[in-house]
């Protein structure tokens, strides 16, 4: 059964918004609870994000596939072209728009919950080759993980696996693993722990697109028929409905 596009776009918008709310809100709370310990702040932020991502995939996966990430949606479209699976071009445009708008809405919601200005553009510069390399690594690994799970028939572990990967990548990448253009744009709208200066956003997004290319290339080498599984990363809604399920921070 094919779920209507408006329902899927609502799920992508809401899921991405709640993901960014979790990222930004937990960062604000972490700085309030542990004001003098940046390492503890990052630990609190990463744990909350990893748990929230897994839960959100379970919540919205049966409706839209819980991409929450333009990189994942583009990979789904690219890999499915040969076999006629995955998102259509029209679906892709809608998904990306919903995700970016959701990312911005999520940052605004987090700001308001903590009694901050609805929009305060971040002043935290995140730029440099080492950070961009971190984004390439984080994004490529995410794409490889998601579609490897699909191809190997282990889609049911996607919520835990993707959440665990993003939580770990907070710590093993120099950039703290944004790995998501929609989340990157959203985080520019909050001048808090998780913020990124608007001038740093293009570099991060470009690095994420490079990571997408690397991830797709690795999939082509390791799983040549990965495109056949573009519709197979599944969190079943019931015995009749299921949809691709993929997510990221």
Short mmCIF file of C-alpha atoms in Angstrom, two decimals:
data_model
loop_
_atom_site.label_atom_id
_atom_site.label_comp_id
_atom_site.label_asym_id
_atom_site.label_seq_id
_atom_site.Cartn_x
_atom_site.Cartn_y
_atom_site.Cartn_z
CA UNK A 1 0.00 0.00 0.00
CA UNK A 2 1.43 3.39 -1.02
CA UNK A 3 1.01 6.11 1.59
CA UNK A 4 -0.17 9.46 0.20
CA UNK A 5 2.59 12.01 -0.32
CA UNK A 6 1.04 14.72 1.94
CA UNK A 7 1.06 12.27 4.87
CA UNK A 8 4.67 11.38 4.19
CA UNK A 9 5.72 15.01 3.92
CA UNK A 10 3.99 15.81 7.22
CA UNK A 11 5.90 12.95 8.83
CA UNK A 12 9.20 14.19 7.40
CA UNK A 13 8.53 17.76 8.53
CA UNK A 14 7.46 16.76 12.03
CA UNK A 15 10.18 14.16 12.51
CA UNK A 16 12.95 16.51 11.36
CA UNK A 17 11.56 19.30 13.54
CA UNK A 18 11.53 17.07 16.62
CA UNK A 19 15.03 15.81 15.85
CA UNK A 20 16.41 19.36 15.72
CA UNK A 21 14.42 20.24 18.84
CA UNK A 22 16.15 17.33 20.61
CA UNK A 23 19.60 18.39 19.37
CA UNK A 24 19.19 22.06 20.25
CA UNK A 25 17.12 21.62 23.41
CA UNK A 26 19.46 19.06 24.95
CA UNK A 27 22.38 21.36 24.15
CA UNK A 28 20.72 24.25 25.96
CA UNK A 29 19.89 22.05 28.94
CA UNK A 30 23.43 20.64 29.01
CA UNK A 31 24.99 24.09 29.24
CA UNK A 32 22.61 24.97 32.08
CA UNK A 33 23.28 21.78 34.04
CA UNK A 34 27.04 21.52 33.40
CA UNK A 35 28.17 25.09 32.71
CA UNK A 36 31.87 24.47 33.34
CA UNK A 37 32.36 21.08 31.68
CA UNK A 38 32.25 21.06 27.87
CA UNK A 39 32.95 17.34 27.70
CA UNK A 40 29.96 16.56 29.90
CA UNK A 41 27.84 18.94 27.86
CA UNK A 42 28.71 17.03 24.70
CA UNK A 43 27.97 13.70 26.41
CA UNK A 44 24.54 14.89 27.52
CA UNK A 45 23.81 16.31 24.07
CA UNK A 46 24.93 13.19 22.22
CA UNK A 47 22.99 10.75 24.42
CA UNK A 48 19.76 12.73 24.10
CA UNK A 49 20.20 13.00 20.33
CA UNK A 50 20.92 9.28 19.85
CA UNK A 51 17.91 8.21 21.91
CA UNK A 52 15.60 10.75 20.27
CA UNK A 53 16.66 9.70 16.78
CA UNK A 54 15.94 6.03 17.44
CA UNK A 55 12.51 6.84 18.86
CA UNK A 56 11.63 9.19 15.99
CA UNK A 57 12.53 6.54 13.41
CA UNK A 58 10.16 4.15 15.14
CA UNK A 59 7.42 6.80 15.28
CA UNK A 60 7.55 8.06 11.71
CA UNK A 61 9.24 5.25 9.78
CA UNK A 62 6.02 3.44 8.92
CA UNK A 63 4.66 6.64 7.32
CA UNK A 64 7.53 8.26 5.42
CA UNK A 65 10.58 6.09 5.97
CA UNK A 66 11.91 8.56 8.56
CA UNK A 67 14.66 9.97 6.36
CA UNK A 68 14.80 13.33 8.19
CA UNK A 69 17.83 14.08 6.01
CA UNK A 70 18.18 15.32 2.41
CA UNK A 71 21.35 13.24 1.99
CA UNK A 72 19.44 10.04 2.79
CA UNK A 73 16.59 11.01 0.46
CA UNK A 74 18.97 11.83 -2.40
CA UNK A 75 20.79 8.51 -1.86
CA UNK A 76 17.44 6.71 -1.93
CA UNK A 77 16.56 8.39 -5.22
CA UNK A 78 19.98 7.79 -6.77
CA UNK A 79 20.26 4.14 -5.79
CA UNK A 80 16.74 3.35 -6.91
CA UNK A 81 17.04 4.75 -10.45
CA UNK A 82 18.33 1.57 -12.07
CA UNK A 83 15.80 -0.78 -10.46
CA UNK A 84 12.81 1.57 -10.36
CA UNK A 85 12.66 1.65 -6.56
CA UNK A 86 13.04 4.41 -3.99
CA UNK A 87 11.74 7.97 -4.19
CA UNK A 88 10.60 9.59 -7.41
CA UNK A 89 12.01 12.98 -8.39
CA UNK A 90 8.81 14.67 -7.27
CA UNK A 91 8.86 12.88 -3.94
CA UNK A 92 12.50 13.87 -3.48
CA UNK A 93 11.77 17.58 -3.98
CA UNK A 94 8.95 17.41 -1.44
CA UNK A 95 11.02 15.48 1.09
CA UNK A 96 13.93 17.92 0.94
CA UNK A 97 11.66 20.95 1.33
CA UNK A 98 9.81 19.37 4.27
CA UNK A 99 13.07 18.40 5.97
CA UNK A 100 14.67 21.83 5.67
CA UNK A 101 11.54 23.62 6.87
CA UNK A 102 11.23 21.11 9.69
CA UNK A 103 14.82 21.73 10.74
CA UNK A 104 14.21 25.46 11.02
CA UNK A 105 10.93 24.93 12.88
CA UNK A 106 12.64 22.58 15.34
CA UNK A 107 15.28 25.15 16.23
CA UNK A 108 12.63 27.82 16.74
CA UNK A 109 10.62 25.47 18.97
CA UNK A 110 13.66 24.68 21.13
CA UNK A 111 14.49 28.38 21.47
CA UNK A 112 10.95 29.17 22.60
CA UNK A 113 10.83 26.27 25.08
CA UNK A 114 13.86 27.68 26.86
CA UNK A 115 12.54 31.25 26.84
CA UNK A 116 14.96 32.49 24.19
CA UNK A 117 14.27 34.62 21.13
CA UNK A 118 12.46 32.53 18.52
CA UNK A 119 15.29 33.16 16.06
CA UNK A 120 18.83 34.12 17.03
CA UNK A 121 21.35 33.32 14.33
CA UNK A 122 24.31 31.39 15.68
CA UNK A 123 27.67 33.07 16.07
CA UNK A 124 29.70 29.88 16.44
CA UNK A 125 32.06 29.54 13.47
CA UNK A 126 32.64 25.94 12.43
CA UNK A 127 35.00 26.05 9.51
CA UNK A 128 38.21 24.38 8.38
CA UNK A 129 39.36 21.40 6.39
CA UNK A 130 39.50 19.11 9.43
CA UNK A 131 35.84 19.79 10.26
CA UNK A 132 34.75 19.30 6.65
CA UNK A 133 36.64 16.01 6.56
CA UNK A 134 34.78 14.99 9.71
CA UNK A 135 31.48 15.69 7.93
CA UNK A 136 32.54 13.63 4.91
CA UNK A 137 33.37 10.68 7.17
CA UNK A 138 30.19 11.00 9.26
CA UNK A 139 27.90 11.31 6.24
CA UNK A 140 29.51 8.54 4.20
CA UNK A 141 29.31 6.18 7.15
CA UNK A 142 25.66 7.00 7.73
CA UNK A 143 24.70 6.34 4.10
CA UNK A 144 26.67 3.10 4.06
CA UNK A 145 25.07 1.91 7.30
CA UNK A 146 21.50 2.64 6.27
CA UNK A 147 21.60 0.97 2.87
CA UNK A 148 23.77 -1.93 4.03
CA UNK A 149 21.08 -2.71 6.59
CA UNK A 150 18.46 -2.54 3.85
CA UNK A 151 20.38 -4.78 1.48
CA UNK A 152 21.20 -7.39 4.12
CA UNK A 153 17.65 -7.68 5.41
CA UNK A 154 18.34 -6.19 8.84
CA UNK A 155 16.00 -3.20 8.57
CA UNK A 156 14.36 -3.90 11.91
CA UNK A 157 17.52 -2.86 13.75
CA UNK A 158 17.75 0.48 11.91
CA UNK A 159 16.35 2.63 14.77
CA UNK A 160 18.93 1.34 17.25
CA UNK A 161 21.78 1.15 14.74
CA UNK A 162 21.32 4.63 13.29
CA UNK A 163 20.87 6.20 16.72
CA UNK A 164 23.99 4.41 17.98
CA UNK A 165 26.02 5.50 14.96
CA UNK A 166 25.09 9.16 15.31
CA UNK A 167 25.72 9.06 19.06
CA UNK A 168 29.17 7.55 18.50
CA UNK A 169 30.00 9.89 15.63
CA UNK A 170 29.50 12.87 17.95
CA UNK A 171 32.72 11.66 19.57
CA UNK A 172 34.87 10.18 16.81
CA UNK A 173 34.46 12.97 14.22
CA UNK A 174 36.01 16.42 14.51
CA UNK A 175 32.74 18.08 13.47
CA UNK A 176 30.56 16.26 16.04
CA UNK A 177 28.70 14.66 13.13
CA UNK A 178 26.00 16.93 11.77
CA UNK A 179 25.79 14.63 8.68
CA UNK A 180 22.52 16.26 7.61
CA UNK A 181 21.93 19.43 5.54
CA UNK A 182 18.46 20.05 7.02
CA UNK A 183 19.74 19.80 10.58
CA UNK A 184 22.72 22.00 9.66
CA UNK A 185 20.44 24.74 8.33
CA UNK A 186 18.16 24.46 11.35
CA UNK A 187 21.07 24.77 13.79
CA UNK A 188 22.01 28.11 12.22
CA UNK A 189 18.82 29.56 13.74
CA UNK A 190 19.91 29.16 17.36
CA UNK A 191 22.81 30.91 19.07
CA UNK A 192 23.26 28.13 21.62
CA UNK A 193 25.49 25.11 22.26
CA UNK A 194 24.41 23.32 19.08
CA UNK A 195 24.48 26.38 16.84
CA UNK A 196 26.49 26.90 13.67
CA UNK A 197 27.13 30.32 12.15
CA UNK A 198 25.20 30.84 8.89
CA UNK A 199 28.50 31.55 7.12
CA UNK A 200 29.72 28.07 8.09
CA UNK A 201 26.66 26.27 6.73
CA UNK A 202 27.70 26.11 3.02
CA UNK A 203 31.01 24.41 3.86
CA UNK A 204 29.28 21.80 6.00
CA UNK A 205 26.59 21.11 3.41
CA UNK A 206 29.16 20.76 0.64
CA UNK A 207 31.15 18.31 2.78
CA UNK A 208 27.96 16.34 3.44
CA UNK A 209 27.31 16.09 -0.30
CA UNK A 210 30.85 14.81 -0.78
CA UNK A 211 30.13 12.27 1.96
CA UNK A 212 26.99 11.26 0.07
CA UNK A 213 29.05 10.60 -3.06
CA UNK A 214 31.61 8.60 -1.09
CA UNK A 215 28.90 6.58 0.63
CA UNK A 216 27.12 5.77 -2.62
CA UNK A 217 30.44 4.81 -4.20
CA UNK A 218 31.22 2.42 -1.35
CA UNK A 219 27.77 0.91 -1.65
CA UNK A 220 28.29 0.36 -5.37
CA UNK A 221 31.53 -1.49 -4.62
CA UNK A 222 30.35 -3.49 -1.61
CA UNK A 223 26.67 -4.01 -2.44
CA UNK A 224 26.29 -3.65 -6.24
CA UNK A 225 22.57 -4.36 -6.07
CA UNK A 226 21.87 -2.02 -3.13
CA UNK A 227 19.41 -0.09 -5.28
CA UNK A 228 17.11 -3.10 -5.34
CA UNK A 229 16.62 -2.58 -1.61
CA UNK A 230 15.81 1.15 -1.77
CA UNK A 231 12.27 0.31 -0.65
CA UNK A 232 13.30 -2.36 1.83
CA UNK A 233 14.56 -0.56 4.94
CA UNK A 234 11.34 -1.22 6.78
CA UNK A 235 9.65 -0.58 10.07
CA UNK A 236 6.30 -2.34 9.58
CA UNK A 237 3.21 -0.37 10.55
CA UNK A 238 1.11 -3.53 10.46
CA UNK A 239 0.67 -6.52 8.24
CA UNK A 240 -0.27 -4.40 5.23
CA UNK A 241 1.69 -1.15 5.36
CA UNK A 242 5.43 -0.68 5.48
CA UNK A 243 7.86 1.86 4.13
CA UNK A 244 11.54 2.61 3.82
CA UNK A 245 12.98 3.61 7.18
CA UNK A 246 16.10 5.69 7.41
CA UNK A 247 17.12 8.57 9.60
CA UNK A 248 20.01 10.79 10.75
CA UNK A 249 21.04 13.72 13.00
#
